[in-house]
Coordinates of C-alpha atoms in Angstrom, one line a residue:
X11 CA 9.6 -135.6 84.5
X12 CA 13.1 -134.3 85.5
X13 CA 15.8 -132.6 83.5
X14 CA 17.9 -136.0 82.4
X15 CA 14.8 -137.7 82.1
X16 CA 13.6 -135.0 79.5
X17 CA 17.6 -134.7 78.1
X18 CA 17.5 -138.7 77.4
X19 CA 13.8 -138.2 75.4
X20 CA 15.3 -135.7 73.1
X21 CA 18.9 -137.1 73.0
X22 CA 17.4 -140.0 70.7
X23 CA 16.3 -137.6 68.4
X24 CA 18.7 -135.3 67.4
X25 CA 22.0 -135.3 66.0
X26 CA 25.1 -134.7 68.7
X27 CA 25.6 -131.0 66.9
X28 CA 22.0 -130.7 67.6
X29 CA 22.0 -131.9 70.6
X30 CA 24.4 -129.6 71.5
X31 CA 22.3 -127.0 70.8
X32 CA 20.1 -127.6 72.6
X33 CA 22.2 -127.7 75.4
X34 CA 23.1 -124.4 75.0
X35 CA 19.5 -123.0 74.2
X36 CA 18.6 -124.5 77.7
X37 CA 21.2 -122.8 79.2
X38 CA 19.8 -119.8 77.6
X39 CA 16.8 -120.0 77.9
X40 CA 17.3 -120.3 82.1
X41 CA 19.1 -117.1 82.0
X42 CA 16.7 -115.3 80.5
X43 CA 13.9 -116.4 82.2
X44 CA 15.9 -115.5 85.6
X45 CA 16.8 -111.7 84.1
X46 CA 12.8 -111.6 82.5
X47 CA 10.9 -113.3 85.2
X48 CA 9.4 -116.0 83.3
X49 CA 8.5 -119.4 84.4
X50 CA 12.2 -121.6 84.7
X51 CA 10.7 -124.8 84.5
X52 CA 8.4 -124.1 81.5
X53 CA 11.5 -122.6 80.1
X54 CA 13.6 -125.5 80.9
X55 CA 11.3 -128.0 79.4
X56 CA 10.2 -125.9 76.1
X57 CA 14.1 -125.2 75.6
X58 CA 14.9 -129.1 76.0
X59 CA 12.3 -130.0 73.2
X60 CA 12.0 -126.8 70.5
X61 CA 14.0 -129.0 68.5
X62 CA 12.1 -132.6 69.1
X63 CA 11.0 -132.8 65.5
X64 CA 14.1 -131.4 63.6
X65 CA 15.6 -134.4 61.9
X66 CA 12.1 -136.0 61.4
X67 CA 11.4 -136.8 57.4
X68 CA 9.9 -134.1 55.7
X69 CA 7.1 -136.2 54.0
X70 CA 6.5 -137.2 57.6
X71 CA 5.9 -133.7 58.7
X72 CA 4.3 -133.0 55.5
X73 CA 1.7 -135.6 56.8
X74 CA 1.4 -134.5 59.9
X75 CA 0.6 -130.5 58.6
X76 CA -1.6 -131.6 56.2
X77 CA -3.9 -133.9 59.0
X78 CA -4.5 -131.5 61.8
X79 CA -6.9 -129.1 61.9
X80 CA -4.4 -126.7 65.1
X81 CA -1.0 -126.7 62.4
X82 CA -1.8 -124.2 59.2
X83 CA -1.9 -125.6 55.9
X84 CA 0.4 -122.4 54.7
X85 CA 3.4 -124.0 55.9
X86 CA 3.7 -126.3 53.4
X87 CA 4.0 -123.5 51.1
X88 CA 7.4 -122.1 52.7
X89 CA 10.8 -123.5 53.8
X90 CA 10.5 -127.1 55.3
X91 CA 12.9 -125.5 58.5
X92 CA 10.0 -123.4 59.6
X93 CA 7.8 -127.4 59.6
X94 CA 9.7 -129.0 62.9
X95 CA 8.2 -126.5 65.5
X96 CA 4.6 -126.6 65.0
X97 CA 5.1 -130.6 64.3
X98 CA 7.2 -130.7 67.2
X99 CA 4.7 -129.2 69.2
X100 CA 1.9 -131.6 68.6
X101 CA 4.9 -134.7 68.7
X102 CA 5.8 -133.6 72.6
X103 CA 2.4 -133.7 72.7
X104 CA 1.1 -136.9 71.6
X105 CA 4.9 -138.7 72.3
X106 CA 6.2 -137.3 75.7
X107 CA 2.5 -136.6 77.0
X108 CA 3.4 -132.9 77.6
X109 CA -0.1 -131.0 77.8
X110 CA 1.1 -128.0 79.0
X111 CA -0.1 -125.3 76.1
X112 CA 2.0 -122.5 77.6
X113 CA 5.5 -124.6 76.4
X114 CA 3.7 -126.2 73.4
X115 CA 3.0 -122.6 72.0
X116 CA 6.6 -121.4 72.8
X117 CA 8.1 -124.7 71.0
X118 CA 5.8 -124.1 68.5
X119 CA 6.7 -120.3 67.8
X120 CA 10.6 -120.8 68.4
X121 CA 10.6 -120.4 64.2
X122 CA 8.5 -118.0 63.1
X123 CA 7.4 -116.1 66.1
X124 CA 3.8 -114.4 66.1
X125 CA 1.9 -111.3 67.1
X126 CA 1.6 -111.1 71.0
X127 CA 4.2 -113.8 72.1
X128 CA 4.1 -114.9 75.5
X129 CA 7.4 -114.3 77.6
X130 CA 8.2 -117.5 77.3
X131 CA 7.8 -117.8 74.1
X132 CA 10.3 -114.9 73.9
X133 CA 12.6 -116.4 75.8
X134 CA 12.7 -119.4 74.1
X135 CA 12.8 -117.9 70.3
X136 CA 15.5 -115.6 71.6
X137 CA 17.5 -118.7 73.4
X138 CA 17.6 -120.4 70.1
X139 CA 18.8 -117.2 68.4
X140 CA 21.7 -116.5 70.6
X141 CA 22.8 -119.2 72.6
X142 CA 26.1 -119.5 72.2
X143 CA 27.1 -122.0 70.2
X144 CA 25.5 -119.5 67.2
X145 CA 27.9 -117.8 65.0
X146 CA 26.6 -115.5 62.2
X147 CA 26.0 -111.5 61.3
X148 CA 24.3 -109.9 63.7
X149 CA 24.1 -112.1 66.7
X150 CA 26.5 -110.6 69.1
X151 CA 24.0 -107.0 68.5
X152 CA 21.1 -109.5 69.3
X153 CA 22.7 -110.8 72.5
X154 CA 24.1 -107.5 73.9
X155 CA 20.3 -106.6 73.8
X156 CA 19.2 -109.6 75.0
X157 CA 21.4 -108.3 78.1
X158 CA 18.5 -105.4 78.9
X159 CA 15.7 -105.2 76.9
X160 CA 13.8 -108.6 75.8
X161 CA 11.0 -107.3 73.3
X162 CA 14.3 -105.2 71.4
X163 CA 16.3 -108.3 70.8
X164 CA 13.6 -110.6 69.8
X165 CA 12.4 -107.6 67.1
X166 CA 16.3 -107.2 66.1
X167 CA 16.2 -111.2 65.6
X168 CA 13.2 -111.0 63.6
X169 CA 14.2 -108.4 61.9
X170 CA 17.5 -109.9 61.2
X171 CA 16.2 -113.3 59.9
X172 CA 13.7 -111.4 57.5
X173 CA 16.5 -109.6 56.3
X174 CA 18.5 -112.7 55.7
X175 CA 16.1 -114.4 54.0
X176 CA 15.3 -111.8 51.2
X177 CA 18.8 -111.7 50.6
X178 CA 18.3 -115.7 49.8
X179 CA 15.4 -114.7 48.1
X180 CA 13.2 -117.0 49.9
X181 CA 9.9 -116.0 51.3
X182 CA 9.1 -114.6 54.9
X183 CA 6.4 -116.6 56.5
X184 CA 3.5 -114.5 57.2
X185 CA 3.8 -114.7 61.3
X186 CA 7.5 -113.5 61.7
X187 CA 6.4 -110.5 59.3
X188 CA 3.8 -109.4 61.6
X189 CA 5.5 -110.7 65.1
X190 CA 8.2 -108.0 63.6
X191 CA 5.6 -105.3 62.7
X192 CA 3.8 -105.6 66.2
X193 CA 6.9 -105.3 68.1
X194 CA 8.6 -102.5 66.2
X195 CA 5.6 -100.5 67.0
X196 CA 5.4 -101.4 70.7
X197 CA 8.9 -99.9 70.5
X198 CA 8.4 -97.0 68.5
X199 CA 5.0 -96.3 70.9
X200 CA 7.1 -96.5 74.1
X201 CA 9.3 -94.1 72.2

């Protein structure tokens, strides 16, 4: 499957705004897989469908959570934002017939993140972070990292969005908690 081919798929399911996103995330995520060495076609195509589940209905994704055994039952205890990447995930999946586990994981991690992320899913959590269509405290720090050291932006993004959700007062899921944990202490080992 080519790029437009992929681009019409996930055109139909997202909102223009979205879909614009996306667009940029892509973008993004090509960049940083040229400056990190990762994969540019498993880049590409994780980018073009992190968000393939966004604007699905929640008691949809609710469903889908609650009936397979791969997607944990915890999220259903925490916002229903973090619910469209592991449901998205099994959607490409089972509805675009993408098998490659590689860009499953990274769609399915662009949320929370998780201990010992792949460099693609780096790349792609970090391409949804900063692209550039992304306005809010603490992004430009986030992408002027981004610029030379991969592992310290994604840690300064999860440590941002921890941060900004205990100022909401909403929970941190589990995962992005100890994706933070793991990489702060890579970087304070490497000194």
């Amino acid at each position: 499957m080519n790029r437009e081919e992929m681009l019409t798929i996930v055109r139909k399911q997202l909102t223009k705004a979205r879909y614009l996103h996306t667009l940029g995330v892509v973008d993004t995520a090509l960049w940083l897989a040229e400056q990190y060495g990762a994969d540019r076609e498993k880049a590409e195509t994780a980018a073009i469908f992190h968000d393939y589940a966004k604007y699905r209905p929640k008691d949809e994704m609710a469903k889908i959570i609650q009936e397979n055994e791969e997607i944990p039952k915890d999220l259903l205890d925490y916002h229903h934002e973090l619910w469209h990447a592991p449901v998205g995930a099994y959607l490409v999946k089972l509805e675009v017939g993408i098998g490659d586990e590689e860009i499953l994981d990274a769609i399915r991690y662009h949320t929370t993140g998780r201990v010992d992320m792949t460099l693609l899913e780096k790349v792609v959590y970090l391409a949804d972070y900063i692209e550039p269509g992304r306005k809010f405290p603490g992004v430009d720090e986030v992408r002027e990292l981004a610029k030379t050291n991969l592992d310290r932006a994604v840690c300064q993004a999860l440590e941002n969005t921890i941060h900004f959700l205990e100022r909401k007062g909403q929970p941190v899921y589990p995962l992005t908690r100890l994706a933070y944990r793991a990489l702060k202490q890579k970087e304070v080992g490497h000194g």
